[in-house]
PDB file of C-alpha atoms in Angstrom:
ATOM      1  CA  MET A  59     150.193  96.110 144.595  1.00  0.00           C
ATOM      2  CA  ALA A  60     147.601  98.782 144.598  1.00  0.00           C
ATOM      3  CA  GLU A  61     144.070  97.611 145.321  1.00  0.00           C
ATOM      4  CA  GLN A  62     141.803  97.499 142.278  1.00  0.00           C
ATOM      5  CA  HIS A  63     138.558  99.436 142.655  1.00  0.00           C
ATOM      6  CA  ASN A  64     135.585  99.118 140.343  1.00  0.00           C
ATOM      7  CA  ARG A  65     134.817 102.537 138.998  1.00  0.00           C
ATOM      8  CA  PRO A  66     131.112 103.256 139.055  1.00  0.00           C
ATOM      9  CA  GLN A  67     129.442 103.654 135.663  1.00  0.00           C
ATOM     10  CA  PRO A  68     128.533 107.267 134.878  1.00  0.00           C
ATOM     11  CA  PRO A  69     124.806 107.923 135.034  1.00  0.00           C
ATOM     12  CA  ASN A  70     122.998 107.768 131.708  1.00  0.00           C
ATOM     13  CA  LEU A  71     119.860 109.621 130.499  1.00  0.00           C
ATOM     14  CA  ASP A  72     117.501 107.059 132.021  1.00  0.00           C
ATOM     15  CA  ASP A  73     119.237 107.417 135.426  1.00  0.00           C
ATOM     16  CA  TYR A  74     118.897 111.211 135.362  1.00  0.00           C
ATOM     17  CA  GLN A  75     115.263 110.963 134.268  1.00  0.00           C
ATOM     18  CA  ALA A  76     114.501 108.515 137.097  1.00  0.00           C
ATOM     19  CA  MET A  77     116.357 110.765 139.571  1.00  0.00           C
ATOM     20  CA  MET A  78     114.472 113.770 138.270  1.00  0.00           C
ATOM     21  CA  SER A  79     111.090 112.069 138.632  1.00  0.00           C
ATOM     22  CA  ASP A  80     111.847 111.127 142.244  1.00  0.00           C
ATOM     23  CA  LEU A  81     113.293 114.508 143.181  1.00  0.00           C
ATOM     24  CA  ARG A  82     110.981 117.078 144.660  1.00  0.00           C
ATOM     25  CA  ALA A  83     112.446 120.334 145.943  1.00  0.00           C
ATOM     26  CA  PRO A  84     110.879 121.118 149.393  1.00  0.00           C
ATOM     27  CA  GLU A  85     109.733 124.598 150.284  1.00  0.00           C
ATOM     28  CA  GLN A  86     112.463 124.740 152.932  1.00  0.00           C
ATOM     29  CA  LEU A  87     115.091 124.211 150.273  1.00  0.00           C
ATOM     30  CA  ARG A  88     113.662 126.975 148.109  1.00  0.00           C
ATOM     31  CA  GLU A  89     113.800 129.350 151.070  1.00  0.00           C
ATOM     32  CA  ALA A  90     117.345 128.280 151.873  1.00  0.00           C
ATOM     33  CA  VAL A  91     118.427 128.853 148.287  1.00  0.00           C
ATOM     34  CA  LEU A  92     116.884 132.319 148.282  1.00  0.00           C
ATOM     35  CA  LYS A  93     118.446 133.068 151.644  1.00  0.00           C
ATOM     36  CA  GLU A  94     121.838 131.945 150.484  1.00  0.00           C
ATOM     37  CA  ALA A  95     121.513 133.979 147.328  1.00  0.00           C
ATOM     38  CA  ARG A  96     120.740 137.059 149.391  1.00  0.00           C
ATOM     39  CA  ALA A  97     123.612 136.274 151.709  1.00  0.00           C
ATOM     40  CA  ARG A  98     125.983 135.920 148.807  1.00  0.00           C
ATOM     41  CA  ARG A  99     124.839 139.161 147.320  1.00  0.00           C
ATOM     42  CA  GLY A 100     125.306 140.853 150.671  1.00  0.00           C
ATOM     43  CA  GLY A 101     128.637 139.091 151.149  1.00  0.00           C
ATOM     44  CA  ALA A 102     129.806 140.292 147.791  1.00  0.00           C
ATOM     45  CA  SER A 103     129.014 143.842 148.817  1.00  0.00           C
ATOM     46  CA  THR A 104     130.772 143.376 152.127  1.00  0.00           C
ATOM     47  CA  ALA A 105     133.802 141.861 150.451  1.00  0.00           C
ATOM     48  CA  ALA A 106     133.964 144.809 148.144  1.00  0.00           C
ATOM     49  CA  THR A 107     134.206 147.059 151.131  1.00  0.00           C
ATOM     50  CA  GLY A 108     136.586 144.718 152.954  1.00  0.00           C
ATOM     51  CA  LYS A 109     134.118 143.776 155.728  1.00  0.00           C
ATOM     52  CA  GLY A 110     132.984 140.324 156.790  1.00  0.00           C
ATOM     53  CA  PRO A 111     133.454 136.796 155.370  1.00  0.00           C
ATOM     54  CA  SER A 112     131.967 135.626 152.038  1.00  0.00           C
ATOM     55  CA  ARG A 113     131.755 131.857 152.783  1.00  0.00           C
ATOM     56  CA  PRO A 114     128.472 130.037 152.019  1.00  0.00           C
ATOM     57  CA  SER A 115     126.138 129.112 154.808  1.00  0.00           C
ATOM     58  CA  VAL A 116     126.192 125.642 156.333  1.00  0.00           C
ATOM     59  CA  PHE A 117     122.647 124.835 155.145  1.00  0.00           C
ATOM     60  CA  PHE A 118     123.490 125.828 151.595  1.00  0.00           C
ATOM     61  CA  ARG A 119     126.579 123.588 151.666  1.00  0.00           C
ATOM     62  CA  HIS A 120     124.499 120.673 152.900  1.00  0.00           C
ATOM     63  CA  HIS A 121     122.147 120.952 149.928  1.00  0.00           C
ATOM     64  CA  ARG A 122     124.662 122.020 147.316  1.00  0.00           C
ATOM     65  CA  THR A 123     124.889 118.509 145.938  1.00  0.00           C
ATOM     66  CA  ARG A 124     121.123 118.230 145.471  1.00  0.00           C
ATOM     67  CA  ILE A 125     120.965 121.642 143.794  1.00  0.00           C
ATOM     68  CA  LEU A 126     123.732 120.631 141.423  1.00  0.00           C
ATOM     69  CA  VAL A 127     121.861 117.421 140.646  1.00  0.00           C
ATOM     70  CA  ILE A 128     118.709 119.408 139.900  1.00  0.00           C
ATOM     71  CA  ALA A 129     120.620 121.746 137.627  1.00  0.00           C
ATOM     72  CA  ALA A 130     122.379 118.873 135.900  1.00  0.00           C
ATOM     73  CA  CYS A 131     119.103 117.018 135.368  1.00  0.00           C
ATOM     74  CA  ALA A 132     117.436 120.130 134.001  1.00  0.00           C
ATOM     75  CA  ALA A 133     120.307 120.746 131.628  1.00  0.00           C
ATOM     76  CA  LEU A 134     120.381 117.111 130.598  1.00  0.00           C
ATOM     77  CA  LEU A 135     116.634 116.955 130.011  1.00  0.00           C
ATOM     78  CA  LEU A 136     116.778 120.183 128.034  1.00  0.00           C
ATOM     79  CA  GLY A 137     119.557 118.724 125.911  1.00  0.00           C
ATOM     80  CA  ALA A 138     117.645 115.456 125.467  1.00  0.00           C
ATOM     81  CA  GLY A 139     114.569 117.355 124.322  1.00  0.00           C
ATOM     82  CA  THR A 140     116.635 119.321 121.818  1.00  0.00           C
ATOM     83  CA  THR A 141     118.248 116.097 120.590  1.00  0.00           C
ATOM     84  CA  ALA A 142     114.845 114.400 120.184  1.00  0.00           C
ATOM     85  CA  LEU A 143     113.538 117.404 118.292  1.00  0.00           C
ATOM     86  CA  ALA A 144     116.535 117.309 115.972  1.00  0.00           C
ATOM     87  CA  LEU A 145     116.308 113.535 115.457  1.00  0.00           C
ATOM     88  CA  ASN A 146     112.602 113.750 114.629  1.00  0.00           C
ATOM     89  CA  SER A 147     113.148 116.548 112.131  1.00  0.00           C
ATOM     90  CA  PRO A 148     112.931 115.582 108.405  1.00  0.00           C
ATOM     91  CA  GLY A 149     116.653 116.071 107.834  1.00  0.00           C
ATOM     92  CA  GLY A 150     117.971 114.483 111.033  1.00  0.00           C
ATOM     93  CA  PHE A 151     120.185 116.011 113.706  1.00  0.00           C
ATOM     94  CA  GLY A 152     122.060 119.189 112.969  1.00  0.00           C
ATOM     95  CA  ILE A 153     120.515 120.292 109.631  1.00  0.00           C
ATOM     96  CA  VAL A 154     117.248 121.859 110.727  1.00  0.00           C
ATOM     97  CA  ASN A 155     118.407 125.319 109.699  1.00  0.00           C
ATOM     98  CA  ASP A 156     119.732 124.003 106.397  1.00  0.00           C
ATOM     99  CA  LEU A 157     116.253 122.828 105.388  1.00  0.00           C
ATOM    100  CA  MET A 158     115.081 126.413 105.199  1.00  0.00           C
ATOM    101  CA  ALA A 159     117.613 127.108 102.476  1.00  0.00           C
ATOM    102  CA  GLU A 160     116.736 124.072 100.350  1.00  0.00           C
ATOM    103  CA  PRO A 161     114.145 124.481  97.571  1.00  0.00           C
ATOM    104  CA  PRO A 162     110.830 122.792  98.376  1.00  0.00           C
ATOM    105  CA  SER A 163     110.370 119.352  96.849  1.00  0.00           C
ATOM    106  CA  PRO A 164     107.676 119.094  94.173  1.00  0.00           C
ATOM    107  CA  ASP A 165     104.227 118.245  95.470  1.00  0.00           C
ATOM    108  CA  GLU A 166     103.064 114.958  93.952  1.00  0.00           C
ATOM    109  CA  ASN A 167      99.434 115.880  94.662  1.00  0.00           C
ATOM    110  CA  ALA A 168      99.654 119.204  92.886  1.00  0.00           C
ATOM    111  CA  ALA A 169      97.262 119.608  89.978  1.00  0.00           C
ATOM    112  CA  LYS A 170      98.790 118.394  86.733  1.00  0.00           C
ATOM    113  CA  GLU A 171      97.785 119.313  83.250  1.00  0.00           C
ATOM    114  CA  PRO A 172      95.434 116.647  81.873  1.00  0.00           C
ATOM    115  CA  VAL A 173      96.989 114.486  79.198  1.00  0.00           C
ATOM    116  CA  ALA A 174      94.937 114.548  76.008  1.00  0.00           C
ATOM    117  CA  LYS A 175      93.437 111.123  75.277  1.00  0.00           C
ATOM    118  CA  GLU A 176      93.688 109.678  71.794  1.00  0.00           C
ATOM    119  CA  ASN A 177      90.540 109.210  69.737  1.00  0.00           C
ATOM    120  CA  SER A 178      89.088 105.747  70.269  1.00  0.00           C
ATOM    121  CA  LEU A 179      85.923 103.753  69.594  1.00  0.00           C
ATOM    122  CA  GLU A 180      84.600 100.486  71.034  1.00  0.00           C
ATOM    123  CA  LEU A 181      81.217  98.793  70.597  1.00  0.00           C
ATOM    124  CA  ASP A 182      79.404  97.576  73.722  1.00  0.00           C
ATOM    125  CA  THR A 183      76.884  94.828  72.883  1.00  0.00           C
ATOM    126  CA  SER A 184      76.723  93.226  76.349  1.00  0.00           C
ATOM    127  CA  GLN A 185      73.049  94.179  76.753  1.00  0.00           C
ATOM    128  CA  PHE A 186      71.917  92.886  73.360  1.00  0.00           C
ATOM    129  CA  LYS A 187      70.149  89.583  74.084  1.00  0.00           C
ATOM    130  CA  GLY A 188      67.877  89.479  71.041  1.00  0.00           C
ATOM    131  CA  GLY A 189      64.860  90.878  72.844  1.00  0.00           C
ATOM    132  CA  GLY A 190      61.983  92.051  70.696  1.00  0.00           C
ATOM    133  CA  GLY A 191      58.851  90.616  69.169  1.00  0.00           C
ATOM    134  CA  TYR A 192      56.678  89.679  66.204  1.00  0.00           C
ATOM    135  CA  SER A 193      55.155  92.684  64.425  1.00  0.00           C
ATOM    136  CA  GLY A 194      52.760  90.995  61.977  1.00  0.00           C
ATOM    137  CA  PRO A 195      53.207  90.630  58.229  1.00  0.00           C
ATOM    138  CA  TRP A 196      56.429  91.965  56.802  1.00  0.00           C
ATOM    139  CA  TYR A 197      56.409  95.587  55.639  1.00  0.00           C
ATOM    140  CA  ASN A 198      58.902  96.046  52.828  1.00  0.00           C
ATOM    141  CA  PRO A 199      60.454  99.546  52.987  1.00  0.00           C
ATOM    142  CA  ALA A 200      61.977  99.095  49.532  1.00  0.00           C
ATOM    143  CA  ASP A 201      58.590  99.331  47.794  1.00  0.00           C
ATOM    144  CA  ASP A 202      56.435 100.623  50.677  1.00  0.00           C
ATOM    145  CA  SER A 203      54.191  97.552  50.726  1.00  0.00           C
ATOM    146  CA  PHE A 204      52.973  94.894  53.153  1.00  0.00           C
ATOM    147  CA  TRP A 205      53.552  91.334  52.074  1.00  0.00           C
ATOM    148  CA  SER A 206      51.315  88.346  52.730  1.00  0.00           C
ATOM    149  CA  TYR A 207      50.999  86.539  56.037  1.00  0.00           C
ATOM    150  CA  GLU A 208      53.587  84.032  54.784  1.00  0.00           C
ATOM    151  CA  TRP A 209      56.150  86.697  55.592  1.00  0.00           C
ATOM    152  CA  ALA A 210      56.763  88.009  59.087  1.00  0.00           C
ATOM    153  CA  GLY A 211      58.312  91.163  60.521  1.00  0.00           C
ATOM    154  CA  TYR A 212      60.327  91.285  63.752  1.00  0.00           C
ATOM    155  CA  LYS A 213      61.642  94.204  65.845  1.00  0.00           C
ATOM    156  CA  TYR A 214      64.831  93.950  67.918  1.00  0.00           C
ATOM    157  CA  HIS A 215      65.408  96.350  70.803  1.00  0.00           C
ATOM    158  CA  PHE A 216      68.507  98.378  69.902  1.00  0.00           C
ATOM    159  CA  ASN A 217      70.238  98.428  73.307  1.00  0.00           C
ATOM    160  CA  ILE A 218      73.741  98.820  71.891  1.00  0.00           C
ATOM    161  CA  ARG A 219      76.161 101.547  72.950  1.00  0.00           C
ATOM    162  CA  CYS A 220      79.574 102.882  72.001  1.00  0.00           C
ATOM    163  CA  THR A 221      82.416 103.808  74.346  1.00  0.00           C
ATOM    164  CA  GLY A 222      85.629 105.710  73.670  1.00  0.00           C
ATOM    165  CA  ASN A 223      87.373 109.063  73.837  1.00  0.00           C
ATOM    166  CA  ASN A 224      86.532 112.426  72.230  1.00  0.00           C
ATOM    167  CA  ILE A 225      83.404 111.080  70.497  1.00  0.00           C
ATOM    168  CA  GLU A 226      80.662 113.569  69.643  1.00  0.00           C
ATOM    169  CA  THR A 227      78.231 111.524  67.520  1.00  0.00           C
ATOM    170  CA  ILE A 228      77.820 107.902  66.467  1.00  0.00           C
ATOM    171  CA  THR A 229      76.165 106.759  63.236  1.00  0.00           C
ATOM    172  CA  TYR A 230      75.131 103.129  62.851  1.00  0.00           C
ATOM    173  CA  GLU A 231      74.538 101.426  59.522  1.00  0.00           C
ATOM    174  CA  ILE A 232      73.014  97.987  59.072  1.00  0.00           C
ATOM    175  CA  GLU A 233      73.698  95.884  55.981  1.00  0.00           C
ATOM    176  CA  GLY A 234      71.390  92.995  55.136  1.00  0.00           C
ATOM    177  CA  GLU A 235      68.868  92.178  52.442  1.00  0.00           C
ATOM    178  CA  ARG A 236      65.895  92.675  54.746  1.00  0.00           C
ATOM    179  CA  SER A 237      67.531  94.413  57.727  1.00  0.00           C
ATOM    180  CA  TYR A 238      66.620  98.009  58.531  1.00  0.00           C
ATOM    181  CA  PHE A 239      66.321 100.466  61.377  1.00  0.00           C
ATOM    182  CA  GLU A 240      62.788 101.303  62.389  1.00  0.00           C
ATOM    183  CA  ILE A 241      62.578 104.841  63.792  1.00  0.00           C
ATOM    184  CA  ILE A 242      59.263 105.885  65.303  1.00  0.00           C
ATOM    185  CA  ASP A 243      58.762 109.635  65.608  1.00  0.00           C
ATOM    186  CA  THR A 244      56.927 110.248  68.898  1.00  0.00           C
ATOM    187  CA  THR A 245      56.553 114.023  68.408  1.00  0.00           C
ATOM    188  CA  VAL A 246      53.984 113.990  65.595  1.00  0.00           C
ATOM    189  CA  THR A 247      50.292 114.677  66.121  1.00  0.00           C
ATOM    190  CA  GLN A 248      47.503 112.170  65.527  1.00  0.00           C
ATOM    191  CA  GLU A 249      46.783 113.737  62.125  1.00  0.00           C
ATOM    192  CA  GLN A 250      50.363 113.122  61.048  1.00  0.00           C
ATOM    193  CA  ARG A 251      50.447 109.426  61.933  1.00  0.00           C
ATOM    194  CA  VAL A 252      51.374 108.506  58.402  1.00  0.00           C
ATOM    195  CA  HIS A 253      54.793 110.054  58.994  1.00  0.00           C
ATOM    196  CA  VAL A 254      55.467 108.215  62.247  1.00  0.00           C
ATOM    197  CA  TYR A 255      57.424 105.200  60.947  1.00  0.00           C
ATOM    198  CA  HIS A 256      60.735 105.505  59.113  1.00  0.00           C
ATOM    199  CA  TYR A 257      62.898 102.632  57.841  1.00  0.00           C
ATOM    200  CA  PRO A 258      66.387 103.927  57.029  1.00  0.00           C
ATOM    201  CA  LYS A 259      69.594 101.936  56.895  1.00  0.00           C
ATOM    202  CA  THR A 260      71.316 104.368  59.285  1.00  0.00           C
ATOM    203  CA  ALA A 261      70.618 105.942  62.682  1.00  0.00           C
ATOM    204  CA  THR A 262      72.643 108.651  64.469  1.00  0.00           C
ATOM    205  CA  PHE A 263      73.029 109.225  68.230  1.00  0.00           C
ATOM    206  CA  ASP A 264      74.759 111.876  70.307  1.00  0.00           C
ATOM    207  CA  PHE A 265      77.525 110.266  72.340  1.00  0.00           C
ATOM    208  CA  SER A 266      76.117 111.719  75.574  1.00  0.00           C
ATOM    209  CA  HIS A 267      72.587 110.537  74.730  1.00  0.00           C
ATOM    210  CA  GLN A 268      72.591 107.036  73.258  1.00  0.00           C
ATOM    211  CA  GLU A 269      69.178 105.926  74.523  1.00  0.00           C
ATOM    212  CA  SER A 270      67.188 104.179  71.813  1.00  0.00           C
ATOM    213  CA  ILE A 271      63.885 105.170  73.450  1.00  0.00           C
ATOM    214  CA  ASP A 272      63.281 108.769  74.535  1.00  0.00           C
ATOM    215  CA  ASN A 273      60.699 111.540  74.274  1.00  0.00           C
ATOM    216  CA  THR A 274      61.324 112.147  70.573  1.00  0.00           C
ATOM    217  CA  ARG A 275      61.845 108.738  68.955  1.00  0.00           C
ATOM    218  CA  ILE A 276      62.150 104.970  69.291  1.00  0.00           C
ATOM    219  CA  VAL A 277      64.960 103.201  67.427  1.00  0.00           C
ATOM    220  CA  GLU A 278      64.896  99.430  66.770  1.00  0.00           C
ATOM    221  CA  ILE A 279      66.261  96.944  64.231  1.00  0.00           C
ATOM    222  CA  TYR A 280      63.583  95.664  61.876  1.00  0.00           C
ATOM    223  CA  VAL A 281      63.966  92.463  59.832  1.00  0.00           C
ATOM    224  CA  GLY A 282      61.646  90.519  57.506  1.00  0.00           C
ATOM    225  CA  PHE A 283      61.695  86.807  56.644  1.00  0.00           C
ATOM    226  CA  PRO A 284      59.502  84.013  55.296  1.00  0.00           C
ATOM    227  CA  LEU A 285      57.740  81.878  57.895  1.00  0.00           C
ATOM    228  CA  SER A 286      58.884  78.279  58.212  1.00  0.00           C
ATOM    229  CA  GLU A 287      56.458  75.390  57.655  1.00  0.00           C
ATOM    230  CA  SER A 288      55.985  75.133  61.405  1.00  0.00           C
ATOM    231  CA  GLY A 289      55.206  78.847  61.601  1.00  0.00           C
ATOM    232  CA  LEU A 290      52.742  78.680  58.699  1.00  0.00           C
ATOM    233  CA  GLU A 291      50.926  75.720  60.267  1.00  0.00           C
ATOM    234  CA  ALA A 292      50.581  77.549  63.577  1.00  0.00           C
ATOM    235  CA  TYR A 293      49.379  80.714  61.834  1.00  0.00           C
ATOM    236  CA  ARG A 294      46.671  78.821  59.884  1.00  0.00           C
ATOM    237  CA  ARG A 295      45.472  77.072  63.033  1.00  0.00           C
ATOM    238  CA  LEU A 296      45.112  80.395  64.827  1.00  0.00           C
ATOM    239  CA  MET A 297      43.182  81.884  61.915  1.00  0.00           C
ATOM    240  CA  ALA A 298      40.854  78.876  61.637  1.00  0.00           C
ATOM    241  CA  GLU A 299      40.348  77.829  65.248  1.00  0.00           C
ATOM    242  CA  GLY A 300      40.847  81.048  67.137  1.00  0.00           C
ATOM    243  CA  HIS A 301      43.141  81.449  70.097  1.00  0.00           C
ATOM    244  CA  SER A 302      45.170  78.413  71.120  1.00  0.00           C
ATOM    245  CA  TYR A 303      48.081  78.398  73.583  1.00  0.00           C
ATOM    246  CA  ASP A 304      49.791  75.564  71.743  1.00  0.00           C
ATOM    247  CA  ALA A 305      49.463  77.226  68.335  1.00  0.00           C
ATOM    248  CA  ALA A 306      50.574  80.605  69.731  1.00  0.00           C
ATOM    249  CA  ALA A 307      53.673  79.068  71.341  1.00  0.00           C
ATOM    250  CA  GLN A 308      54.442  77.221  68.090  1.00  0.00           C
ATOM    251  CA  LEU A 309      54.156  80.450  66.080  1.00  0.00           C
ATOM    252  CA  ASP A 310      56.334  82.380  68.548  1.00  0.00           C
ATOM    253  CA  ALA A 311      59.093  79.760  68.358  1.00  0.00           C
ATOM    254  CA  ALA A 312      59.002  79.829  64.545  1.00  0.00           C
ATOM    255  CA  VAL A 313      59.125  83.641  64.485  1.00  0.00           C
ATOM    256  CA  GLU A 314      62.058  83.820  66.934  1.00  0.00           C
ATOM    257  CA  GLU A 315      64.062  81.310  64.922  1.00  0.00           C
ATOM    258  CA  GLY A 316      63.231  82.968  61.575  1.00  0.00           C
ATOM    259  CA  ALA A 317      64.254  86.417  62.879  1.00  0.00           C
ATOM    260  CA  ALA A 318      67.555  85.094  64.258  1.00  0.00           C
ATOM    261  CA  ARG A 319      68.263  83.350  60.953  1.00  0.00           C
ATOM    262  CA  GLU A 320      67.584  86.590  59.036  1.00  0.00           C
ATOM    263  CA  LEU A 321      69.673  88.799  61.347  1.00  0.00           C
ATOM    264  CA  THR A 322      72.553  86.326  61.256  1.00  0.00           C
ATOM    265  CA  GLY A 323      74.863  87.442  58.487  1.00  0.00           C
ATOM    266  CA  SER A 324      73.885  91.110  58.733  1.00  0.00           C
ATOM    267  CA  VAL A 325      76.682  93.618  59.334  1.00  0.00           C
ATOM    268  CA  LEU A 326      76.448  96.489  61.811  1.00  0.00           C
ATOM    269  CA  SER A 327      78.882  99.362  61.308  1.00  0.00           C
ATOM    270  CA  ALA A 328      79.529 102.152  63.833  1.00  0.00           C
ATOM    271  CA  THR A 329      81.120 105.421  62.692  1.00  0.00           C
ATOM    272  CA  ALA A 330      82.319 107.821  65.393  1.00  0.00           C
ATOM    273  CA  THR A 331      82.796 111.507  64.647  1.00  0.00           C
ATOM    274  CA  PHE A 332      85.377 112.976  67.015  1.00  0.00           C
ATOM    275  CA  ALA A 333      85.750 116.477  68.420  1.00  0.00           C
ATOM    276  CA  ASP A 334      88.514 117.296  65.939  1.00  0.00           C
ATOM    277  CA  GLY A 335      86.268 116.416  62.982  1.00  0.00           C
ATOM    278  CA  SER A 336      87.945 113.109  62.169  1.00  0.00           C
ATOM    279  CA  THR A 337      86.011 109.829  61.964  1.00  0.00           C
ATOM    280  CA  GLN A 338      86.574 106.147  62.645  1.00  0.00           C
ATOM    281  CA  THR A 339      84.436 103.211  61.499  1.00  0.00           C
ATOM    282  CA  LYS A 340      84.282  99.669  62.860  1.00  0.00           C
ATOM    283  CA  SER A 341      82.136  96.900  61.352  1.00  0.00           C
ATOM    284  CA  TYR A 342      80.781  93.781  63.058  1.00  0.00           C
ATOM    285  CA  LEU A 343      79.253  90.558  61.753  1.00  0.00           C
ATOM    286  CA  ILE A 344      76.102  89.608  63.688  1.00  0.00           C
ATOM    287  CA  GLU A 345      75.482  85.918  64.405  1.00  0.00           C
ATOM    288  CA  ALA A 346      73.156  83.816  66.573  1.00  0.00           C
ATOM    289  CA  PRO A 347      75.154  80.829  67.884  1.00  0.00           C
ATOM    290  CA  ASP A 348      72.013  78.792  68.651  1.00  0.00           C
ATOM    291  CA  LEU A 349      69.204  79.314  66.123  1.00  0.00           C
ATOM    292  CA  GLY A 350      66.973  76.876  67.985  1.00  0.00           C
ATOM    293  CA  ASN A 351      67.171  79.022  71.144  1.00  0.00           C
ATOM    294  CA  PRO A 352      68.295  82.512  70.015  1.00  0.00           C
ATOM    295  CA  THR A 353      68.829  84.212  73.400  1.00  0.00           C
ATOM    296  CA  SER A 354      72.339  85.481  72.696  1.00  0.00           C
ATOM    297  CA  TYR A 355      74.125  87.069  69.750  1.00  0.00           C
ATOM    298  CA  THR A 356      77.766  87.645  68.900  1.00  0.00           C
ATOM    299  CA  PHE A 357      79.254  90.728  67.208  1.00  0.00           C
ATOM    300  CA  THR A 358      82.580  89.834  65.578  1.00  0.00           C
ATOM    301  CA  GLU A 359      84.680  92.760  64.357  1.00  0.00           C
ATOM    302  CA  ILE A 360      85.500  92.581  60.675  1.00  0.00           C
ATOM    303  CA  THR A 361      89.098  93.484  59.873  1.00  0.00           C
ATOM    304  CA  GLY A 362      90.781  94.050  56.543  1.00  0.00           C
ATOM    305  CA  ASN A 363      88.634  93.619  53.440  1.00  0.00           C
TER     306      ASN A 363
END
């Protein structure tokens, strides 16, 4: 029975790379290769003329194996590099040239035409905390008269804004028996002071400039109301006795509560005029949840009728 022999495994890419890293061609080998090449060229000429042998030199034969290994490694490494390049290409091995013929895929980052936003309007009352103050006896815009001290006036800072799309201007309207806007014209001269204060039911703002206080005007909400018994008592004490911290604090508390009670039940409407000329109006009921400590207000949108 024939003896079984284990056939050696053929070298793989790692073996050739390891062999290549360890292999260094000496200068003597390079000279021998060049010498053999010259000898072969000369031998070929001699053979053509029928003179002399054309066998390789002994030294060349001794190193033929190593030269073949070097050539094989070089070829293998070149092939491995080409394979790696193909495998790392976007299309995988073998279709690099085909990619040039394919149309380029659309660029997701390319500039797209902006999509027109629909007209919209929202009221932002997050900054409205009821800040303001007592302004003395109530001035009644309806008949252009000041009432007695038993009636008080109060100014609320109008720090309300609108948000939305395509808005050019916003017009506010306040509905309430004694609720108005107070608009102070800051551009008039001292001689024209009589025309400084205006008390309309509406006020208009540019969407890009909704500040209620600027270099041309000051816009606030102005309400009037009768003082409570506690407020009247504090007012009389101040008039009779002069300044008193207790009486002043009592009057302030009465004024704050009276103003909140008057503003509660008023309706604020906001009408937006859009770039296309169309309009949209939203109305909100104003309420003070805690009249005894009016530091917050709610604006509830009114729907339907």
